[in-house]
CSV table of C-alpha atoms in Angstrom, one decimal:
chain,number,residue,atom,x,y,z
Y,1,MET,CA,118.7,162.2,170.4
Y,2,ALA,CA,115.1,163.3,170.3
Y,3,LEU,CA,113.5,163.9,173.7
Y,4,PRO,CA,109.8,164.1,173.2
Y,5,PHE,CA,107.8,166.2,175.7
Y,6,ALA,CA,104.3,164.8,176.6
Y,7,GLN,CA,101.1,166.8,176.1
Y,8,SER,CA,100.0,168.4,179.3
Y,9,ARG,CA,97.3,170.9,180.4
Y,10,ARG,CA,98.7,174.2,181.5
Y,11,SER,CA,99.4,174.6,185.2
Y,12,THR,CA,97.9,171.3,186.3
Y,13,VAL,CA,99.6,170.0,189.5
Y,14,GLY,CA,100.8,166.7,190.9
Y,15,ILE,CA,102.6,166.2,194.2
Y,16,GLU,CA,105.0,163.5,195.4
Y,17,TRP,CA,105.6,163.2,199.1
Y,18,GLU,CA,108.3,161.0,200.7
Y,19,LEU,CA,107.3,159.7,204.1
Y,20,ALA,CA,109.4,158.0,206.8
Y,21,LEU,CA,108.1,154.9,208.7
Y,22,VAL,CA,109.0,155.3,212.3
Y,23,ASP,CA,108.5,153.2,215.4
Y,24,ALA,CA,105.6,154.4,217.5
Y,25,ASP,CA,107.5,153.7,220.8
Y,26,THR,CA,111.0,154.8,220.0
Y,27,GLY,CA,110.7,157.3,217.1
Y,28,ASP,CA,113.4,155.5,215.2
Y,29,LEU,CA,113.0,154.3,211.7
Y,30,ARG,CA,111.4,150.9,210.8
Y,31,GLN,CA,112.3,148.9,207.7
Y,32,VAL,CA,108.7,147.9,206.8
Y,33,ALA,CA,108.1,149.5,203.4
Y,34,ARG,CA,107.8,146.1,201.7
Y,35,THR,CA,105.1,145.1,204.2
Y,36,VAL,CA,103.1,148.3,203.4
Y,37,LEU,CA,103.5,148.0,199.6
Y,38,ASP,CA,102.6,144.3,199.6
Y,39,ALA,CA,99.5,144.9,201.7
Y,40,LEU,CA,98.3,147.7,199.3
Y,41,ALA,CA,99.1,145.8,196.1
Y,42,GLY,CA,96.3,144.8,193.7
Y,43,PRO,CA,94.9,141.2,193.5
Y,44,ASP,CA,97.4,140.5,190.7
Y,45,GLY,CA,100.3,141.9,192.7
Y,46,SER,CA,100.4,145.2,190.8
Y,47,PRO,CA,101.7,148.1,192.9
Y,48,HIS,CA,99.2,150.7,194.3
Y,49,PRO,CA,99.0,153.6,191.9
Y,50,HIS,CA,99.4,156.2,194.6
Y,51,VAL,CA,101.8,154.5,197.1
Y,52,HIS,CA,105.3,153.8,195.7
Y,53,GLN,CA,108.6,152.3,196.8
Y,54,GLU,CA,111.7,154.4,197.4
Y,55,LEU,CA,115.4,153.8,197.8
Y,56,LEU,CA,115.2,152.8,201.5
Y,57,LEU,CA,112.9,150.3,203.2
Y,58,ASN,CA,112.1,153.0,205.8
Y,59,THR,CA,110.3,155.1,203.2
Y,60,VAL,CA,107.2,155.1,201.1
Y,61,GLU,CA,106.3,157.8,198.6
Y,62,ILE,CA,102.7,158.9,198.2
Y,63,VAL,CA,101.7,160.6,195.0
Y,64,SER,CA,98.6,162.5,193.9
Y,65,GLY,CA,96.8,162.3,190.6
Y,66,VAL,CA,96.9,165.2,188.1
Y,67,HIS,CA,94.6,168.0,189.1
Y,68,GLU,CA,93.7,171.6,188.2
Y,69,ARG,CA,93.6,172.6,191.9
Y,70,VAL,CA,96.1,172.0,194.7
Y,71,SER,CA,93.3,171.2,197.1
Y,72,ASP,CA,92.2,168.2,195.0
Y,73,ALA,CA,95.8,166.9,195.0
Y,74,GLY,CA,95.7,167.2,198.7
Y,75,SER,CA,92.6,165.1,198.9
Y,76,ASP,CA,94.4,162.3,197.0
Y,77,LEU,CA,97.2,162.5,199.5
Y,78,ARG,CA,94.9,162.3,202.5
Y,79,ARG,CA,93.3,159.2,201.1
Y,80,SER,CA,96.7,157.5,200.6
Y,81,ILE,CA,97.8,158.4,204.1
Y,82,ASP,CA,94.7,156.8,205.5
Y,83,LEU,CA,95.4,153.6,203.4
Y,84,VAL,CA,99.0,153.5,204.6
Y,85,ARG,CA,97.9,154.0,208.2
Y,86,GLY,CA,95.5,151.1,207.9
Y,87,VAL,CA,98.6,148.9,207.4
Y,88,THR,CA,101.1,150.6,209.7
Y,89,GLY,CA,98.8,151.0,212.8
Y,90,PRO,CA,98.8,147.4,213.8
Y,91,LEU,CA,102.6,147.3,213.3
Y,92,ARG,CA,103.1,150.1,215.8
Y,93,VAL,CA,104.5,152.2,213.0
Y,94,GLU,CA,103.8,155.9,212.5
Y,95,LEU,CA,104.3,158.3,209.5
Y,96,MET,CA,106.7,161.2,209.8
Y,97,CYS,CA,108.2,163.6,207.4
Y,98,ALA,CA,111.2,166.0,207.5
Y,99,GLY,CA,114.2,166.5,205.2
Y,100,THR,CA,116.2,164.2,207.6
Y,101,HIS,CA,115.3,162.0,210.6
Y,102,PRO,CA,116.6,163.8,213.8
Y,103,PHE,CA,118.7,160.9,215.1
Y,104,ALA,CA,118.5,157.7,212.9
Y,105,GLN,CA,121.9,156.3,211.8
Y,106,TRP,CA,122.4,156.0,208.0
Y,107,ASP,CA,124.4,152.8,208.3
Y,108,HIS,CA,121.5,151.0,210.0
Y,109,GLN,CA,119.1,151.4,207.0
Y,110,LYS,CA,118.3,148.8,204.4
Y,111,VAL,CA,118.1,149.5,200.6
Y,112,THR,CA,115.2,148.4,198.6
Y,113,ASP,CA,116.1,145.3,196.5
Y,114,LYS,CA,115.7,146.7,193.1
Y,115,GLU,CA,118.2,146.8,190.2
Y,116,ARG,CA,117.9,150.6,189.9
Y,117,TYR,CA,118.7,151.2,193.5
Y,118,ASN,CA,121.4,148.5,193.7
Y,119,THR,CA,123.1,150.1,190.8
Y,120,LEU,CA,122.9,153.5,192.4
Y,121,ILE,CA,124.5,152.3,195.6
Y,122,ASP,CA,127.1,150.3,193.9
Y,123,ARG,CA,128.2,153.4,191.9
Y,124,THR,CA,128.0,156.1,194.6
Y,125,GLN,CA,129.1,154.0,197.5
Y,126,TRP,CA,129.5,156.0,200.7
Y,127,TRP,CA,127.6,159.0,199.5
Y,128,GLY,CA,124.8,156.9,198.1
Y,129,ARG,CA,124.5,155.1,201.5
Y,130,GLN,CA,124.2,158.5,203.1
Y,131,MET,CA,121.0,159.4,201.3
Y,132,LEU,CA,118.8,159.1,204.4
Y,133,ILE,CA,116.8,162.1,203.2
Y,134,TYR,CA,113.2,162.9,202.3
Y,135,GLY,CA,111.9,165.4,199.8
Y,136,VAL,CA,108.8,166.8,198.1
Y,137,HIS,CA,108.4,167.0,194.3
Y,138,VAL,CA,105.8,169.3,192.7
Y,139,HIS,CA,104.9,168.8,189.0
Y,140,VAL,CA,103.3,171.7,187.1
Y,141,GLY,CA,101.9,171.1,183.6
Y,142,ILE,CA,103.5,173.0,180.7
Y,143,GLU,CA,101.4,173.2,177.6
Y,144,ASP,CA,104.2,174.2,175.2
Y,145,ARG,CA,107.7,172.6,175.2
Y,146,ALA,CA,109.2,175.9,174.1
Y,147,LYS,CA,108.2,177.4,177.5
Y,148,VAL,CA,109.9,174.8,179.7
Y,149,LEU,CA,113.5,176.0,179.9
Y,150,PRO,CA,112.6,179.8,180.3
Y,151,LEU,CA,110.2,178.8,183.1
Y,152,MET,CA,112.8,176.6,184.7
Y,153,ARG,CA,115.3,179.5,184.7
Y,154,ALA,CA,112.6,181.9,186.2
Y,155,VAL,CA,111.6,179.5,189.0
Y,156,LEU,CA,115.3,179.0,189.8
Y,157,ALA,CA,115.5,182.7,190.8
Y,158,TYR,CA,113.1,181.7,193.6
Y,159,PHE,CA,115.0,178.6,194.7
Y,160,GLY,CA,116.1,180.1,198.0
Y,161,HIS,CA,112.5,181.2,198.8
Y,162,LEU,CA,111.2,177.6,198.4
Y,163,GLN,CA,114.1,176.0,200.2
Y,164,ALA,CA,113.9,178.4,203.2
Y,165,LEU,CA,110.2,177.9,203.6
Y,166,SER,CA,110.5,174.1,203.5
Y,167,ALA,CA,113.8,173.7,205.4
Y,168,SER,CA,113.4,170.8,207.8
Y,169,SER,CA,116.7,169.0,208.1
Y,170,PRO,CA,118.8,170.7,210.9
Y,171,PHE,CA,119.8,167.4,212.4
Y,172,TRP,CA,121.9,164.6,211.1
Y,173,GLY,CA,122.8,161.4,213.0
Y,174,ALA,CA,121.7,163.0,216.3
Y,175,LYS,CA,123.8,166.1,215.7
Y,176,ASP,CA,122.8,169.7,215.0
Y,177,THR,CA,124.5,170.5,211.7
Y,178,GLY,CA,124.1,174.3,212.0
Y,179,TYR,CA,122.1,174.2,208.7
Y,180,ALA,CA,118.4,174.8,208.1
Y,181,SER,CA,118.5,172.3,205.3
Y,182,ASN,CA,121.4,169.8,205.5
Y,183,ARG,CA,119.5,167.6,203.0
Y,184,ALA,CA,119.9,170.2,200.2
Y,185,LEU,CA,123.7,170.0,200.4
Y,186,MET,CA,123.9,166.3,200.9
Y,187,PHE,CA,121.7,165.3,197.9
Y,188,GLN,CA,123.8,167.3,195.5
Y,189,GLN,CA,126.7,164.9,196.1
Y,190,LEU,CA,125.0,162.3,193.8
Y,191,PRO,CA,125.9,162.3,190.1
Y,192,THR,CA,123.5,164.5,188.0
Y,193,ALA,CA,122.0,166.0,191.2
Y,194,GLY,CA,122.1,169.6,192.3
Y,195,LEU,CA,121.4,172.8,190.3
Y,196,PRO,CA,120.7,172.2,186.6
Y,197,PHE,CA,123.1,173.4,183.9
Y,198,ARG,CA,122.1,176.5,182.0
Y,199,LEU,CA,120.3,175.3,178.8
Y,200,ASP,CA,119.0,177.8,176.3
Y,201,ALA,CA,117.3,175.5,173.9
Y,202,TRP,CA,115.5,172.1,174.0
Y,203,SER,CA,118.2,170.9,171.6
Y,204,ASP,CA,120.8,171.6,174.4
Y,205,LEU,CA,118.8,169.3,176.7
Y,206,GLU,CA,118.7,166.6,174.1
Y,207,GLN,CA,122.5,166.9,173.5
Y,208,TYR,CA,123.1,166.7,177.3
Y,209,THR,CA,120.9,163.6,177.6
Y,210,ASP,CA,122.6,162.0,174.6
Y,211,ASP,CA,126.0,162.7,176.1
Y,212,MET,CA,125.0,161.2,179.5
Y,213,LEU,CA,123.6,158.1,177.9
Y,214,HIS,CA,126.6,157.6,175.6
Y,215,THR,CA,129.1,157.9,178.4
Y,216,GLY,CA,127.0,155.6,180.8
Y,217,VAL,CA,126.3,158.3,183.4
Y,218,ILE,CA,122.6,157.6,183.1
Y,219,ASP,CA,120.5,154.8,181.6
Y,220,ASP,CA,117.3,156.9,181.5
Y,221,PHE,CA,116.4,160.6,181.7
Y,222,SER,CA,114.7,160.0,185.1
Y,223,GLU,CA,118.2,159.5,186.5
Y,224,VAL,CA,118.8,163.3,186.0
Y,225,ARG,CA,118.2,164.4,189.5
Y,226,TRP,CA,118.4,168.2,189.2
Y,227,ASP,CA,116.7,170.4,191.8
Y,228,ILE,CA,114.4,171.5,189.0
Y,229,ARG,CA,114.1,169.5,185.9
Y,230,PRO,CA,111.8,169.0,182.9
Y,231,SER,CA,109.8,165.8,183.1
Y,232,PRO,CA,109.3,164.9,179.5
Y,233,ARG,CA,107.3,161.8,180.4
Y,234,PHE,CA,104.6,163.8,182.1
Y,235,GLY,CA,104.9,167.1,180.2
Y,236,THR,CA,105.7,169.0,183.4
Y,237,LEU,CA,108.3,171.1,185.1
Y,238,GLU,CA,109.2,169.2,188.2
Y,239,VAL,CA,110.3,171.3,191.2
Y,240,ARG,CA,112.4,169.1,193.5
Y,241,ILE,CA,113.9,171.8,195.7
Y,242,CYS,CA,112.0,171.3,198.9
Y,243,ASP,CA,112.9,169.3,202.0
Y,244,GLY,CA,110.4,166.7,203.2
Y,245,THR,CA,107.4,168.7,204.6
Y,246,PRO,CA,106.0,167.6,208.0
Y,247,THR,CA,102.4,168.7,207.5
Y,248,LEU,CA,99.8,168.6,204.8
Y,249,THR,CA,99.0,172.3,205.4
Y,250,GLU,CA,102.6,173.3,204.7
Y,251,LEU,CA,102.9,170.9,201.8
Y,252,LEU,CA,99.8,172.4,200.0
Y,253,ALA,CA,101.0,175.9,200.7
Y,254,ILE,CA,104.4,175.2,199.1
Y,255,ALA,CA,102.7,173.4,196.2
Y,256,ALA,CA,100.4,176.4,195.7
Y,257,LEU,CA,103.4,178.7,195.7
Y,258,THR,CA,105.1,176.6,193.1
Y,259,GLN,CA,102.0,176.3,190.9
Y,260,CYS,CA,101.5,180.1,191.1
Y,261,LEU,CA,105.1,180.9,190.3
Y,262,VAL,CA,105.0,178.7,187.2
Y,263,ASP,CA,101.7,180.0,186.0
Y,264,HIS,CA,102.6,183.6,186.7
Y,265,PHE,CA,105.8,183.3,184.7
Y,266,SER,CA,103.9,181.5,181.9
Y,267,SER,CA,101.6,184.5,181.6
Y,268,GLU,CA,104.6,186.9,181.6
Y,269,LEU,CA,106.1,184.9,178.8
Y,270,ASP,CA,102.8,185.0,176.8
Y,271,ALA,CA,102.8,188.8,177.2
Y,272,GLY,CA,106.3,189.0,175.9
Y,273,ARG,CA,107.8,190.3,179.2
Y,274,GLU,CA,111.3,189.3,180.4
Y,275,LEU,CA,111.5,186.6,183.0
Y,276,PRO,CA,113.9,186.4,185.9
Y,277,ASP,CA,117.3,184.9,185.0
Y,278,LEU,CA,120.0,184.9,187.6
Y,279,PRO,CA,123.6,184.1,186.8
Y,280,GLN,CA,124.7,180.6,187.9
Y,281,TRP,CA,127.0,182.0,190.6
Y,282,PHE,CA,124.1,183.8,192.2
Y,283,LEU,CA,121.9,180.7,192.0
Y,284,GLN,CA,124.6,178.7,193.7
Y,285,GLU,CA,125.1,181.3,196.4
Y,286,ASN,CA,121.3,181.5,197.1
Y,287,LYS,CA,121.1,177.7,197.4
Y,288,TRP,CA,123.9,177.8,200.0
Y,289,ARG,CA,122.5,180.8,201.9
Y,290,SER,CA,119.0,179.3,202.2
Y,291,ALA,CA,120.4,175.9,203.2
Y,292,ARG,CA,122.5,177.5,205.9
Y,293,TYR,CA,120.3,180.2,207.2
Y,294,GLY,CA,116.8,179.3,206.2
Y,295,MET,CA,114.3,182.0,207.1
Y,296,ASP,CA,117.2,184.3,208.1
Y,297,ALA,CA,118.8,184.1,204.6
Y,298,ILE,CA,119.5,187.3,202.7
Y,299,LEU,CA,119.0,186.3,199.1
Y,300,ILE,CA,120.2,187.7,195.8
Y,301,LEU,CA,117.2,188.8,193.9
Y,302,ASP,CA,118.4,189.8,190.4
Y,303,ALA,CA,121.3,190.0,188.0
Y,304,ASP,CA,122.4,193.3,189.5
Y,305,GLY,CA,123.0,191.7,192.9
Y,306,ASP,CA,120.2,193.4,194.8
Y,307,GLU,CA,119.5,191.6,198.1
Y,308,GLU,CA,116.7,191.2,200.5
Y,309,LEU,CA,115.7,189.1,203.6
Y,310,VAL,CA,113.9,186.0,202.3
Y,311,THR,CA,110.8,186.6,204.6
Y,312,THR,CA,110.4,190.1,203.3
Y,313,ASP,CA,110.6,189.1,199.7
Y,314,VAL,CA,108.2,186.2,200.2
Y,315,ARG,CA,105.6,188.6,201.5
Y,316,ARG,CA,106.1,190.8,198.4
Y,317,LEU,CA,105.8,187.8,196.2
Y,318,LEU,CA,102.5,186.7,197.8
Y,319,GLU,CA,101.0,190.1,196.8
Y,320,VAL,CA,102.3,189.6,193.3
Y,321,LEU,CA,100.9,186.1,193.0
Y,322,ALA,CA,97.5,186.8,194.6
Y,323,PRO,CA,95.6,187.2,191.3
Y,324,THR,CA,97.2,184.1,189.9
Y,325,ALA,CA,96.2,182.1,193.1
Y,326,GLU,CA,92.6,183.4,192.7
Y,327,ARG,CA,92.5,182.2,189.1
Y,328,LEU,CA,94.0,178.8,189.9
Y,329,GLY,CA,91.7,178.3,192.9
Y,330,CYS,CA,94.5,178.1,195.5
Y,331,THR,CA,94.1,181.3,197.4
Y,332,ASP,CA,93.5,179.6,200.8
Y,333,GLU,CA,96.5,177.3,200.3
Y,334,LEU,CA,98.8,180.1,199.2
Y,335,ALA,CA,97.7,182.1,202.3
Y,336,ASP,CA,99.2,179.4,204.5
Y,337,ILE,CA,102.6,180.5,203.4
Y,338,GLU,CA,102.0,183.2,206.0
Y,339,THR,CA,101.5,180.5,208.6
Y,340,ILE,CA,105.1,179.4,207.9
Y,341,LEU,CA,106.4,182.9,208.0
Y,342,THR,CA,104.8,183.7,211.4
Y,343,GLY,CA,105.1,180.3,213.1
Y,344,GLY,CA,108.5,179.3,211.8
Y,345,ALA,CA,109.7,176.7,209.3
Y,346,SER,CA,110.1,173.1,210.5
Y,347,TYR,CA,113.8,173.4,211.2
Y,348,GLN,CA,113.0,176.2,213.7
Y,349,ARG,CA,110.2,174.2,215.3
Y,350,GLN,CA,112.5,171.1,215.6
Y,351,ARG,CA,115.2,173.1,217.3
Y,352,GLU,CA,112.7,174.6,219.7
Y,353,VAL,CA,111.5,171.1,220.7
Y,354,ALA,CA,115.1,170.0,221.2
Y,355,ARG,CA,115.8,173.1,223.3
Y,356,ARG,CA,112.8,172.4,225.5
Y,357,HIS,CA,114.1,168.9,226.1
Y,358,ASP,CA,117.7,169.8,226.8
Y,359,GLY,CA,118.9,168.6,223.4
Y,360,ASP,CA,117.1,165.2,223.5
Y,361,LEU,CA,116.1,164.5,219.9
Y,362,GLN,CA,113.6,161.7,220.5
Y,363,PRO,CA,110.9,164.3,221.4
Y,364,VAL,CA,111.7,165.9,218.1
Y,365,ALA,CA,110.8,162.8,216.2
Y,366,PHE,CA,107.6,162.4,218.3
Y,367,ALA,CA,106.7,166.1,217.6
Y,368,LEU,CA,107.1,165.5,213.8
Y,369,VAL,CA,104.8,162.4,214.1
Y,370,GLU,CA,102.2,164.5,216.1
Y,371,GLU,CA,102.3,167.3,213.4
Y,372,MET,CA,101.8,164.7,210.7
Y,373,HIS,CA,98.6,163.5,212.5
Y,374,ALA,CA,97.4,167.1,213.1
Y,375,GLY,CA,98.1,168.1,209.5
Y,376,ARG,CA,99.4,171.5,210.6
Y,377,PRO,CA,102.3,173.0,212.6
Y,378,LEU,CA,101.8,172.7,216.3
Y,379,LEU,CA,104.3,175.2,217.8
């Protein structure tokens, strides 16, 4: 089947941010998404363009418009957060974000009553009900469809870097999993989720899509839930690697890193230079290492199997991307990656809060709420 790819301006950026709705007094999840969405709907009942429903009623997703600069996407998100808080404040509900909630129980959560979500739960059963997880999606515009798959393979080589920096899901059901990102390994249990297959030509993607539609695995391409995927509808490469990010500062830093990676590799492709392309077995190992060890992960960097500590290689990468960041107008946002490197990723901060409170995870939830208000890491 033909899979058209929309026209898009090069390296434009859009951000999708999934937020948890939590009780201001207990820190537990509240099932009030429908109330929020109804309050923000238009006079004719149309949904708000920047505040969307999600699988669970404890979640809303806020989305930016399409922008040249990450900072402008951030301004969109700030405005949407203010709108949502205008509804949630009187309800004694706060906003929070992390890859998972520290102690909420998955079997206490309610699913949004929508055919798409009901079908997903009916098919996936126990694993689908377990999807009490939150993520960040960054779209980067690709001006030429021929570039999409080579750029996807190149960004995959930096999967572990993005996952380690964003890792924020050490706890699950009030237990420490021992992982920096438990979300990463949970989400891949769903059909069509996880690492993408290796595809060398757009016709390979069209054949894959045709096969999945023909066999009833998907009803629409949007149900392909890879960690990185082309988004034909928007004309973007959609990077879905990252755990839910607790603060806007970290979110924009990671979005800037993503935008810079894509644009840098696009320039390399224009110059006829070879792009990174790791074997599938190294990609799979990097995903596991970064999910398990986070900022302490030793990642495989190339097809020869050379390795480096992720924090060391991120600092090298920041130097490489500095001219790209200057051109894209996101130098300040990219510089905040160093804030994560020096201050710790969210999973580390969450564990430190739990340690200070003798393992009590309620203060962890409250700390995440406080960070969301501050817009920056607080430890």
